[in-house]
Coordinates of C-alpha atoms in Angstrom, one line a residue:
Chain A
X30 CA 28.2 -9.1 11.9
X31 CA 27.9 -10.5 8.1
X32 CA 30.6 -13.3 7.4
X33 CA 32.7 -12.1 4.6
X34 CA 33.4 -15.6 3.3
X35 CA 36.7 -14.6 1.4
X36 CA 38.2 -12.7 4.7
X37 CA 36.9 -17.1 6.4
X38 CA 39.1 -18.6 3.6
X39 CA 41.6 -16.4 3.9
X40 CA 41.9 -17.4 7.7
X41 CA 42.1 -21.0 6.6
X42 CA 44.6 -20.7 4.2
X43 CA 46.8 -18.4 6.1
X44 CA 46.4 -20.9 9.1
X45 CA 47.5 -23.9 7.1
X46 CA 50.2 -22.5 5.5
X47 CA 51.9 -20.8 8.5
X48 CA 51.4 -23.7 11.2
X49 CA 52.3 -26.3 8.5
X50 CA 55.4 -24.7 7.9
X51 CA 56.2 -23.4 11.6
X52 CA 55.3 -27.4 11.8
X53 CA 58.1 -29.1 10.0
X54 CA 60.5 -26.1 10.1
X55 CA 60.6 -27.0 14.1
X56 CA 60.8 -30.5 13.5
X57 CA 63.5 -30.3 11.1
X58 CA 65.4 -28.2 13.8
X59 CA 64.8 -31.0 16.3
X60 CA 65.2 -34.2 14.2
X61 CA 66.5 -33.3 10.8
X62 CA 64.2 -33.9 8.0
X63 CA 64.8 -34.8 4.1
X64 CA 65.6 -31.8 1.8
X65 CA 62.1 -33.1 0.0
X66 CA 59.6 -32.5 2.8
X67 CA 60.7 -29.3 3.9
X68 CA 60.5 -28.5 -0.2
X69 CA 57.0 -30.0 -0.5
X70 CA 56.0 -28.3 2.6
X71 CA 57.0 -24.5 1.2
X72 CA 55.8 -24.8 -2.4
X73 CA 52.2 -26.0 -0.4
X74 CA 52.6 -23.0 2.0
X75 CA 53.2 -20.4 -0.5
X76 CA 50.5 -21.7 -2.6
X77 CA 48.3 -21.2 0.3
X78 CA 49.3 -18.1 1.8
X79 CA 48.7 -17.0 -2.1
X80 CA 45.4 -18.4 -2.3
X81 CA 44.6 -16.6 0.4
X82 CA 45.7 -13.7 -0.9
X83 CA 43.6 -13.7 -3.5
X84 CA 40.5 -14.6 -1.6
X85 CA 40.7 -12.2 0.9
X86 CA 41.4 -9.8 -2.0
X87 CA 37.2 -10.4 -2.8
X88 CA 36.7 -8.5 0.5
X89 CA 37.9 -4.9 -1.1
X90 CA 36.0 -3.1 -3.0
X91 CA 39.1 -1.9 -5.5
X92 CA 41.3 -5.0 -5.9
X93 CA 43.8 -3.2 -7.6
X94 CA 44.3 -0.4 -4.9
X95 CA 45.3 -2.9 -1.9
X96 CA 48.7 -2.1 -2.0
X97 CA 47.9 1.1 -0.4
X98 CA 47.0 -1.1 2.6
X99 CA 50.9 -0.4 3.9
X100 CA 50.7 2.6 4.3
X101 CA 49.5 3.0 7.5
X102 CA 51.5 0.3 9.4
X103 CA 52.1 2.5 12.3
X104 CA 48.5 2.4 13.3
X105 CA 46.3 -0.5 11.7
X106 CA 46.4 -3.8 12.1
X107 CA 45.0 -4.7 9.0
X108 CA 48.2 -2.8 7.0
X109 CA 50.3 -4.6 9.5
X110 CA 48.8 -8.2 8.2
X111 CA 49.3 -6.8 4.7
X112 CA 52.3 -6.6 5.4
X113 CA 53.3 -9.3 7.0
X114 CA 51.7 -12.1 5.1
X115 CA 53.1 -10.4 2.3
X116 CA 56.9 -10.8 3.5
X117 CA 56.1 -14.5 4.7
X118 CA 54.8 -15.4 1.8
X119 CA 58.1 -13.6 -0.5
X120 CA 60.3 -15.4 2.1
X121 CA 58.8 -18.9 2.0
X122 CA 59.0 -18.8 -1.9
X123 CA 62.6 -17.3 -2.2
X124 CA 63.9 -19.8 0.1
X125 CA 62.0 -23.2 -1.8
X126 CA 63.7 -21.5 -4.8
X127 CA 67.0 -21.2 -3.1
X128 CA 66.9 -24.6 -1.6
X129 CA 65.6 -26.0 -5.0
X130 CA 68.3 -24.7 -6.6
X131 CA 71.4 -24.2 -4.8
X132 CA 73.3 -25.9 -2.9
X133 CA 73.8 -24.0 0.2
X134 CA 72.0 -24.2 3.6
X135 CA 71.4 -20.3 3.3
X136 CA 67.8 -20.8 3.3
X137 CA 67.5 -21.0 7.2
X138 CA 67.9 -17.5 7.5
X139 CA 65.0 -16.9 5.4
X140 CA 62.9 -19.7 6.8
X141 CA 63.5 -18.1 10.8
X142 CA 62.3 -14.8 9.1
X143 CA 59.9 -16.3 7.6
X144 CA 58.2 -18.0 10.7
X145 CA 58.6 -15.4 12.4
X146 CA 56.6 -12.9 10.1
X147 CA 54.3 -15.0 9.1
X148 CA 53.4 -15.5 13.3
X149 CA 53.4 -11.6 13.2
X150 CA 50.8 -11.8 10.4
X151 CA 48.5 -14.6 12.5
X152 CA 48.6 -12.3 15.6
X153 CA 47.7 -8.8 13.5
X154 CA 45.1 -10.6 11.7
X155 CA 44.0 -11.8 15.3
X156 CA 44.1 -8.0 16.4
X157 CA 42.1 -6.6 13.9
X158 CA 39.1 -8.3 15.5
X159 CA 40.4 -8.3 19.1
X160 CA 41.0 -4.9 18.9
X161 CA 37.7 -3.4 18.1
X162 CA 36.2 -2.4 21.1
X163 CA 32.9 -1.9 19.4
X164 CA 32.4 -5.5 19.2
X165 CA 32.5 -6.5 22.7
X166 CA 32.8 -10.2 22.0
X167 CA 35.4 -9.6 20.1
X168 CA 37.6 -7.7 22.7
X169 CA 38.8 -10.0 24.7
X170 CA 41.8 -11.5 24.5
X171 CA 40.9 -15.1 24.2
X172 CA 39.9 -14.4 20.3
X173 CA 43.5 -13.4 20.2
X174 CA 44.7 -16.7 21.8
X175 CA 41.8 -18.7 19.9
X176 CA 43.2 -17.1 16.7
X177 CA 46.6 -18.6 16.8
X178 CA 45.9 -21.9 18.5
X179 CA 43.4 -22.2 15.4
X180 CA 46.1 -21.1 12.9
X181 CA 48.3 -24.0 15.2
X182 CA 46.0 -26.8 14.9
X183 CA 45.3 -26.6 11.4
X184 CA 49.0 -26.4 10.6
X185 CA 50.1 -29.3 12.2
X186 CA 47.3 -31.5 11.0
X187 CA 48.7 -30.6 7.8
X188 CA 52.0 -30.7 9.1
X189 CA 51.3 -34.5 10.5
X190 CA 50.0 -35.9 7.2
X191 CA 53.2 -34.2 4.5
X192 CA 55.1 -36.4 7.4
X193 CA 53.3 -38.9 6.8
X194 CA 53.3 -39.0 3.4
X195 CA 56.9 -39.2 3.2
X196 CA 57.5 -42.0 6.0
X197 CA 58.1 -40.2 8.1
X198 CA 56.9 -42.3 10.8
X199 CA 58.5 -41.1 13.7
X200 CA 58.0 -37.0 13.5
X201 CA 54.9 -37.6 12.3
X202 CA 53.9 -39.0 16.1
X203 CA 55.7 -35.9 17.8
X204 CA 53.1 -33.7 15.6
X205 CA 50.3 -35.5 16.3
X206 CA 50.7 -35.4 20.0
X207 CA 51.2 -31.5 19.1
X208 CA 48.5 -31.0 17.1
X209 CA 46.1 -33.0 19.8
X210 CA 47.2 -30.6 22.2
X211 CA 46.9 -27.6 20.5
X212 CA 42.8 -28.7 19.8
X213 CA 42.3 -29.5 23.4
X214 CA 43.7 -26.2 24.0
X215 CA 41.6 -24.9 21.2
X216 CA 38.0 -26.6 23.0
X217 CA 39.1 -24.9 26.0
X218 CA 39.6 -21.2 24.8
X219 CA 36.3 -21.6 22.6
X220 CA 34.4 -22.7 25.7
X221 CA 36.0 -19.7 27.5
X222 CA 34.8 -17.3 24.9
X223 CA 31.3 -19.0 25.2
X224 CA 31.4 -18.5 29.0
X225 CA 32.8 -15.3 28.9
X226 CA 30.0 -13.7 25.8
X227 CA 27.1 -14.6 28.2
X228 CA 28.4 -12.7 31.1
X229 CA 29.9 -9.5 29.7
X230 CA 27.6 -6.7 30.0
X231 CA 26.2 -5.0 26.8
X232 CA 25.8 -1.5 27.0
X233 CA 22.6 -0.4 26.5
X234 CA 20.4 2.3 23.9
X235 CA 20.2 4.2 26.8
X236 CA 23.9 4.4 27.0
X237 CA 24.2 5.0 23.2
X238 CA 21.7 7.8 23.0
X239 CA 23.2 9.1 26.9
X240 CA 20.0 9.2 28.8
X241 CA 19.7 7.7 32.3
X242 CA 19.5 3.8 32.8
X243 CA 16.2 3.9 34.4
X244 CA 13.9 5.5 32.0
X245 CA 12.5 2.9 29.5
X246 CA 13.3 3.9 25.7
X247 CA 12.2 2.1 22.7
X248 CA 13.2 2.4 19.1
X249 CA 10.0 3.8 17.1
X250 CA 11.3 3.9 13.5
X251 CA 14.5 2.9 12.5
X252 CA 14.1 5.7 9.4
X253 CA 14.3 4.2 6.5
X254 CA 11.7 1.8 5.3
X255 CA 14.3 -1.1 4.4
X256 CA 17.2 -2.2 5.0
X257 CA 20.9 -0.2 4.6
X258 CA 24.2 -0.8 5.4
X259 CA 24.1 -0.7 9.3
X260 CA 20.9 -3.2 9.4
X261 CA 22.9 -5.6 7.0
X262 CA 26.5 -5.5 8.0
X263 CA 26.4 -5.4 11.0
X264 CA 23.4 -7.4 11.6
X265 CA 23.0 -10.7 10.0
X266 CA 19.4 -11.8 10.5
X267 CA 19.4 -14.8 8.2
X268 CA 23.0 -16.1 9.9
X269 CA 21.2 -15.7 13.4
X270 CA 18.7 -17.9 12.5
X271 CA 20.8 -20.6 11.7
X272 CA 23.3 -20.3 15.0
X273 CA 21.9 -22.7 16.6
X274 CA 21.3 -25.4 14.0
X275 CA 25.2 -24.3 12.8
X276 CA 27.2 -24.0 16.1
X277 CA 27.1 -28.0 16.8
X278 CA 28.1 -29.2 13.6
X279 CA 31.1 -26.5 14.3
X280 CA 32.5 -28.0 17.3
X281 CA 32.3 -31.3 16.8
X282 CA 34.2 -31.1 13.1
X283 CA 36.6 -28.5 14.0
X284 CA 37.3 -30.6 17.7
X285 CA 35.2 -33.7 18.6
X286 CA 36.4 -35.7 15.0
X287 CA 39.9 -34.7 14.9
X288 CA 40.6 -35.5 18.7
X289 CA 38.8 -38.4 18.3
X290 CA 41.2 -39.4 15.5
X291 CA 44.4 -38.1 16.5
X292 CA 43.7 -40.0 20.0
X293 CA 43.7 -43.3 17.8
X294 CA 46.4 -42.7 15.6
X295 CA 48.9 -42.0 18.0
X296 CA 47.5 -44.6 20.9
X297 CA 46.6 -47.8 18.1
X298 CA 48.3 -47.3 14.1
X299 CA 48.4 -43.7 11.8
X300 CA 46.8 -44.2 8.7
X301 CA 46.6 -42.0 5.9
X302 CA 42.8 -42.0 5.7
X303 CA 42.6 -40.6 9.4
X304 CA 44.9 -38.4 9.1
X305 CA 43.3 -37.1 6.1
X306 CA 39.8 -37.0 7.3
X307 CA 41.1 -35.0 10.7
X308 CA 42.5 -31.9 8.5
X309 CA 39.5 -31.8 6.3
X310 CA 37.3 -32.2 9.4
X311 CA 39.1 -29.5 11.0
X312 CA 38.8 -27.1 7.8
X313 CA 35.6 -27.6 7.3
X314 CA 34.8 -27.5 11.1
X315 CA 36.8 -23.6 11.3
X316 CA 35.0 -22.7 7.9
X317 CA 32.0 -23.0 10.1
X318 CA 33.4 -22.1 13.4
X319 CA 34.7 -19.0 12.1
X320 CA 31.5 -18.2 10.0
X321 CA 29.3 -18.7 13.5
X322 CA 32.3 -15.7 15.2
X323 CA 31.1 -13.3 13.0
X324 CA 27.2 -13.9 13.3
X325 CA 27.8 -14.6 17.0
X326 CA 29.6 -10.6 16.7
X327 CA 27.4 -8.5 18.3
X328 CA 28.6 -4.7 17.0
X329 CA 27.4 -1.6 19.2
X330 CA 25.6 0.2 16.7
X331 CA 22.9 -1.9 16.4
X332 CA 22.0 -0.6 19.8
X333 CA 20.3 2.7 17.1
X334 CA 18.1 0.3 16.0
X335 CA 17.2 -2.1 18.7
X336 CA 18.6 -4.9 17.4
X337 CA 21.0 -5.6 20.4
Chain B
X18 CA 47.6 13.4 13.8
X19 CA 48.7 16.8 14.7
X20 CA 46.8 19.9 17.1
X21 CA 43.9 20.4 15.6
X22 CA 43.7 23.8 15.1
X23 CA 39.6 24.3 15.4
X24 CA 36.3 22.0 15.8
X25 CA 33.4 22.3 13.0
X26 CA 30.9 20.4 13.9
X27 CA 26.8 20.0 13.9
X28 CA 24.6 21.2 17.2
X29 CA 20.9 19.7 16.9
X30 CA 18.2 20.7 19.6
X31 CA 16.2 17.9 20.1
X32 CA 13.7 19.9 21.5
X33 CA 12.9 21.3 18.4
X34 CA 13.0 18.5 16.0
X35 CA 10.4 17.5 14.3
X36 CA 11.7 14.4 12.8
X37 CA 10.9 15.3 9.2
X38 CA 13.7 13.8 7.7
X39 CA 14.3 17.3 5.6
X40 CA 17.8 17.6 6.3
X41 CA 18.4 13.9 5.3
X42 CA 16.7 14.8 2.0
X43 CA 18.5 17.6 1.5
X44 CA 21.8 15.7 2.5
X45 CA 21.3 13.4 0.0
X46 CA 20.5 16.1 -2.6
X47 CA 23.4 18.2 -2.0
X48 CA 25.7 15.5 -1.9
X49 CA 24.7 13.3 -4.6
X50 CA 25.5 16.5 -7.3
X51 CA 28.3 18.3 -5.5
X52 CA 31.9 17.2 -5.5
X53 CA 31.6 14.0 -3.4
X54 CA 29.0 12.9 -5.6
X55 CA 26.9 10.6 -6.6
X56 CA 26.0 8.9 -3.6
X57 CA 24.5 6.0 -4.7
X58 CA 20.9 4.9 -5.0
X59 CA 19.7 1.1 -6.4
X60 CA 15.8 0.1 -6.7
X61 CA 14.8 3.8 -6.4
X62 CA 10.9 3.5 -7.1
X63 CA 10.9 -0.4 -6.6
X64 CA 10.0 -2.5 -3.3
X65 CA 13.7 -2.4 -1.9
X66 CA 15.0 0.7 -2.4
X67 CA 18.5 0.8 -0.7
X68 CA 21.8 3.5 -0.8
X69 CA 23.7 5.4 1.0
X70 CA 22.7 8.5 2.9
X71 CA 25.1 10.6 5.4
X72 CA 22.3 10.9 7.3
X73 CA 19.6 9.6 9.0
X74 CA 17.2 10.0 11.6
X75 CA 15.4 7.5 14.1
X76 CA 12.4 8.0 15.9
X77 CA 12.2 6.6 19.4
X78 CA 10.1 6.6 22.5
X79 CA 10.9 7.4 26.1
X80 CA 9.1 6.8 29.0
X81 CA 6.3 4.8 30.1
X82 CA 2.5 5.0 28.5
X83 CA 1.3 7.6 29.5
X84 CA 4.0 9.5 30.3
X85 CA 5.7 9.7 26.8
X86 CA 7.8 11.0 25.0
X87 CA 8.9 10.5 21.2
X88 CA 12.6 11.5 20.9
X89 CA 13.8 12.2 16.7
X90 CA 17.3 11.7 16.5
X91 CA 19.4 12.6 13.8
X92 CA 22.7 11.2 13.3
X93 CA 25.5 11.2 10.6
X94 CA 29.5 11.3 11.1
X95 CA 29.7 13.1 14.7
X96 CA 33.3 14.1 13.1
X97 CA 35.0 12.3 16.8
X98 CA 37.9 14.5 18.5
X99 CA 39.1 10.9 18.9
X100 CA 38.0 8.9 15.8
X101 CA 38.4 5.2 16.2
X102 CA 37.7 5.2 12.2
X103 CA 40.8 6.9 11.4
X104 CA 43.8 4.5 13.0
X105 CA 42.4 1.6 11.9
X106 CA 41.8 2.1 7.9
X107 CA 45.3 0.5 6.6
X108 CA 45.9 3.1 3.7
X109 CA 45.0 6.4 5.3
X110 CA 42.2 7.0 3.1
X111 CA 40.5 8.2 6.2
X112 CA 41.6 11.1 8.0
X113 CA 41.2 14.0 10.7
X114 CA 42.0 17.5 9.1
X115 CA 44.3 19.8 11.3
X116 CA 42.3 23.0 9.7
X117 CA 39.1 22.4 10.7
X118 CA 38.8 19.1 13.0
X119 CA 36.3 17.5 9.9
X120 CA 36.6 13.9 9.1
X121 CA 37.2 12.7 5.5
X122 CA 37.8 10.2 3.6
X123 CA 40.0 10.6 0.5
X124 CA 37.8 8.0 -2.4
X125 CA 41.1 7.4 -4.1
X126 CA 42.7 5.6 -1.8
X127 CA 39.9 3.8 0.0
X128 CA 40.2 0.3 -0.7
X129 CA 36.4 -0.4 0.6
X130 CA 37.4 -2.7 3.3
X131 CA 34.9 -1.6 5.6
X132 CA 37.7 -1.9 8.2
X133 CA 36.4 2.1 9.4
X134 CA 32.7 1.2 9.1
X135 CA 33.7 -1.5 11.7
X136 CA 34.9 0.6 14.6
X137 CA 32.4 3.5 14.4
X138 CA 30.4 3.2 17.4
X139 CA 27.6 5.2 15.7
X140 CA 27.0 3.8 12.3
X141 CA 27.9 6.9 10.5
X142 CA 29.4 5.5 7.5
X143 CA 28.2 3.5 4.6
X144 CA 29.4 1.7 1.8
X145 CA 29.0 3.0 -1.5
X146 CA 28.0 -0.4 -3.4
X147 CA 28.4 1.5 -6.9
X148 CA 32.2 3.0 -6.4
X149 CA 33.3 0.7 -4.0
X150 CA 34.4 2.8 -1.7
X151 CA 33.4 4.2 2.3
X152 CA 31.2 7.4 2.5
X153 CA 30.4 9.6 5.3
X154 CA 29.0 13.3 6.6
X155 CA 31.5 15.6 5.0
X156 CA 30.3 18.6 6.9
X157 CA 29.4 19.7 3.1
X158 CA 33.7 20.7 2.9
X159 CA 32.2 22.0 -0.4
X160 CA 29.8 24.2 0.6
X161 CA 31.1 25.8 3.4
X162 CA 34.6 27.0 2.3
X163 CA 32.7 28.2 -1.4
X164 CA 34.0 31.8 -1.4
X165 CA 31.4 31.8 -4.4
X166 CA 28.8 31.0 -2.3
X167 CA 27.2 34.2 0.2
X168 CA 28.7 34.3 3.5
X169 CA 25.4 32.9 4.3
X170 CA 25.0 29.8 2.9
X171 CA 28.4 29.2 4.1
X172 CA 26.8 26.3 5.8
X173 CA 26.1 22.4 5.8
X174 CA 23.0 21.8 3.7
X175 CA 21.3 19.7 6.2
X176 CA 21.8 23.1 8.3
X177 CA 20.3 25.5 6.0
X178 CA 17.3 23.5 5.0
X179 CA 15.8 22.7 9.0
X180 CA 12.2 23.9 8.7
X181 CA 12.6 24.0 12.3
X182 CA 16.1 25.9 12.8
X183 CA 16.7 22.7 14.9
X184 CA 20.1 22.2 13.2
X185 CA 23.2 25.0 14.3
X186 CA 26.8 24.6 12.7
X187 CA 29.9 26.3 14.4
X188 CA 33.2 25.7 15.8
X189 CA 32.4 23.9 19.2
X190 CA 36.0 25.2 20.5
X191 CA 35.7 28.7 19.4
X192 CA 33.9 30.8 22.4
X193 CA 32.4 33.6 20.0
X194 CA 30.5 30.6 17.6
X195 CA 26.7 29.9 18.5
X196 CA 27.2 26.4 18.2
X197 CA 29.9 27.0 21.8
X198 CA 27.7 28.6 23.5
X199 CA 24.3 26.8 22.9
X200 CA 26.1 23.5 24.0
X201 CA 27.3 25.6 27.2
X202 CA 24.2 27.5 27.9
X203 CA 22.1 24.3 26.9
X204 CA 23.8 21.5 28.4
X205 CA 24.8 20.1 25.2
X206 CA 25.3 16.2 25.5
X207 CA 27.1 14.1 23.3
X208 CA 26.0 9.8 22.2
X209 CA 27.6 7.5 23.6
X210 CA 30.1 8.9 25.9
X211 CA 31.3 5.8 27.4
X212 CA 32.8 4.7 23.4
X213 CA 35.3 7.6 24.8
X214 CA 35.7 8.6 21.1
X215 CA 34.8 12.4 22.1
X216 CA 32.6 13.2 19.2
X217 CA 32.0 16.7 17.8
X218 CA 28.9 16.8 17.1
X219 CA 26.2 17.5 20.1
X220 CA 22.8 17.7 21.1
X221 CA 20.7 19.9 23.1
X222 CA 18.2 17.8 25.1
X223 CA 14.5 17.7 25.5
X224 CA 12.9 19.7 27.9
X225 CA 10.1 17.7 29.6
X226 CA 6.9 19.3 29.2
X227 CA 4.3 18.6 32.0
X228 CA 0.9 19.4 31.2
X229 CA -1.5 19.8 34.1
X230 CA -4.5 18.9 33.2
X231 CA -7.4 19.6 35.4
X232 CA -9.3 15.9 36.9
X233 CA -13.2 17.5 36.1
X234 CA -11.7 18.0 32.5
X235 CA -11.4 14.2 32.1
X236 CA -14.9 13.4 33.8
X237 CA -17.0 11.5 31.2
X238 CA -19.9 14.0 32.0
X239 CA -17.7 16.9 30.3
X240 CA -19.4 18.9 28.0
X241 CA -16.5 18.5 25.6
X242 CA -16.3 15.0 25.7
X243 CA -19.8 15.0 25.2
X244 CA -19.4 17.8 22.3
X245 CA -16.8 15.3 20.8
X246 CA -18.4 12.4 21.4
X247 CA -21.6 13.6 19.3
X248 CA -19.1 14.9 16.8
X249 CA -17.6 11.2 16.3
X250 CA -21.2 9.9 16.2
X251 CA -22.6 12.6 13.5
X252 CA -19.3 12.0 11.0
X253 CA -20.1 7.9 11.4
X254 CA -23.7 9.0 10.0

């Protein structure tokens, strides 16, 4: 499949801004945390959960027309993520402006809706890919699981260094030692989706065009003398090229560094820099990770034109 | 999605294909000037010509050398009983109509997220890169309910221009239609049944055809091997 890169950043942004905030919304349940961290926290959560609004607006081809994307909640997962990052996003930024300006602890109501829809979102965004049967890598649910542990570990990284930031010393440990699980957890569903791409069975063209399994069929002319829409987005020959060269690089920023890291900073002394270079690792690292999903996304179709 | 009250959809006899991309052409000339037109076209005459067409056929091979044989499949929307396209688009731009069974997709409310192109098994649709928006087969809608038009050529373009009469158009669930009863009487097949999307749209297989040829015929002391052979010799001259 062709990586849209605005539909990537949007994954990113949406991912940092709901697991930061799930982050020190839980810790401030648990602990109690200043009135300016769980501030800071929402105005950086709605600015990301707008930003990746806006990116993952570059994916449609009429901008202005996405609105119409609720209308068909009932059925689609991508109206239902439209939806739902929509509310989060209203809630997060109604509530800083409540807590910013009023003096009432009202806000809680809107931040437990507000975690909770913006998790809603993560998982239909999650289910627009796990559910397309068409994509048999894809349909499994691990992406599901890999999906939200991803939104998870970028969040708390984030989570870990606005703590950090703001002294405070002690929470900031209890999400580190979160956030280091959450990317073990993360290596482990990855590897699982590796394992499990190379033993599902493909069907095969003689499957797609219904003839029997053993006579031998190749494809003779694909029927056009270029390229069109099918060979392109569904097929990504320059992306496949660079898998391999790509994929490495991929695990060991988005788990290898910040493991490595984490480890240190909560066995030996948290510093700033570390914690730092662990979140932009592990951006970076999904930026890539999530670029190799697609090209890795071996769509059914293809099967037409032998490219399976 | 309520009953749907009726099936149109597209019958192609493989057997008779020729694979001469006519009722692509005329596809793409219908439906670039009727009402869901332009369909669009970029680099035309140049090296890279691309765009979208509703349809188009492959050419493949089945069988072992030499017992061949070269299979033309053509394939636009198969309009599914049980479109996987339809659910998933997130404003309802895409839809199954009750009348008639067709598939559409209404261009003012596509958003062109490609969400529909994305679970069809068959890569029937195609973005339009000039309006932005998803296009498919429409079963030429415009053509076939044209009172204006003779009762006739009532019928999808890509039907009416087959050189070979390869292409039939009916309602597969009416029992009077020629399309029903071709697909009965012709073991009518459907792609990719295991997708469990039911499409509409079938196809009438190949027949194999054997030819026994006689073992003296092949002999290299054949006189019309040797006939051909001095042929091939004389044109080299």
């Amino acid at each position: 499949m062709h990586p849209p890169m605005s539909l990537i950043l949007f994954f990113l942004t949406a991912g940092l801004s709901i697991g930061s905030f799930t982050g020190i919304f839980l810790i401030d349940l648990i602990k109690g945390l200043s009135s300016n961290v769980i501030l800071i926290t929402k105005l950086i959560a709605t600015a990301l959960i707008g930003l990746g609004a806006f990116s993952a607006s570059f994916h449609l081809g009429h901008k202005m027309r996405a609105w119409k994307a609720i209308k068909r909640f009932n059925t689609s997962w991508l109206s239902r993520e439209a939806v739902f990052s929509g509310i989060f996003g209203f809630l997060l930024f109604v509530s800083f402006l409540i807590q910013l300006f009023y003096n009432t602890k009202a806000y809680i109501i809107l931040d437990i809706l507000a975690v909770i829809t913006g998790w809603l979102s993560a998982f239909s965004t999650a289910m627009i890919y796990t559910s397309n049967r068409f994509v048999p890598d894809w349909n499994t649910s691990l992406n599901t699981l890999y999906f939200l542990n991803m939104y998870g570990f970028l969040g708390t990284s984030l989570a870990s260094l606005i703590l950090y930031l703001n002294g405070n010393v002690e929470s900031t440990k209890i999400m580190l030692i979160i956030a280091l699980s959450l990317f073990i957890v993360g290596l482990a569903i990855r590897v699982a989706y590796n394992v499990r791409r190379y033993i599902i069975k493909l069907p095969t063209l003689n499957d797609a065009l219904n003839l029997p399994q053993n006579r031998e069929v190749k494809v003779l002319d694909k029927g056009s003398t270029t390229d069109n829409y099918c060979t392109t987005e569904f097929y990504y020959k320059k992306g496949k090229k660079l898998l391999p060269s790509l994929l490495p690089p991929a695990y060991i920023l988005t788990f290898a560094v910040p493991i490595m890291l984490l480890i240190t900073c909560i066995a030996k002394e948290t510093n700033t820099s570390f914690l730092a270079l662990s979140l932009m690792s592990a951006t970076v690292g999904s930026f890539i990770e999530r670029w190799c999903f697609f090209v890795e996304g071996r769509h059914v179709q293809n099967l037409y034109y032998g490219l399976l | 999605m309520g009953t749907i009250m009726g099936q149109l959809a597209l019958v192609i006899d493989l057997n008779t294909c020729v694979g001469c991309h006519a009722c692509a052409v005329n596809c793409k000339e219908w439906n670039t000037q009727a009402e869901f037109g332009p369909l669009s076209d970029f680099d035309p005459y140049g090296e890279k010509p691309s765009g979208v067409w509703y349809n188009r056929i492959m050419t493949y091979e089945i069988g072992n050398y030499p017992h061949t044989q070269v299979l033309h499949l053509p394939k636009s929307c198969l309009h599914c009983q049980d479109p996987p396209c339809v659910p998933v688009c997130p404003t309802g731009a895409t839809f199954k109509r009750e009348k008639d069974g067709i598939v559409l997709v209404n261009y003012d409310d596509c958003i062109g997220c490609k969400l529909c192109s994305w679970n069809c098994p068959y890569g029937c649709r195609e973005f339009d890169e000039a309006d932005k928006v998803m296009k498919k087969c429409t079963l030429c809608i415009d053509r076939i309910y044209d009172e204006a038009l003779p009762p006739e050529q009532r019928q999808p373009a890509c039907v009416l221009t087959c050189p070979a009469k390869a292409r039939f158009f009916g309602d597969i669930e009416d029992p009077e239609s020629e399309a029903y009863k071709l697909i009965k009487e012709r073991n009518g097949f459907i792609l990719f049944p295991s997708a469990d999307t039911k499409p509409a749209n079938h196809y009438l297989p190949k027949v194999e055809t054997k030819v026994e040829v006689d073992d003296n015929v092949l002999k290299p002391d054949n006189p019309i091997f040797l006939e051909v052979l001095s042929r091939h010799k004389g044109g080299n001259r």
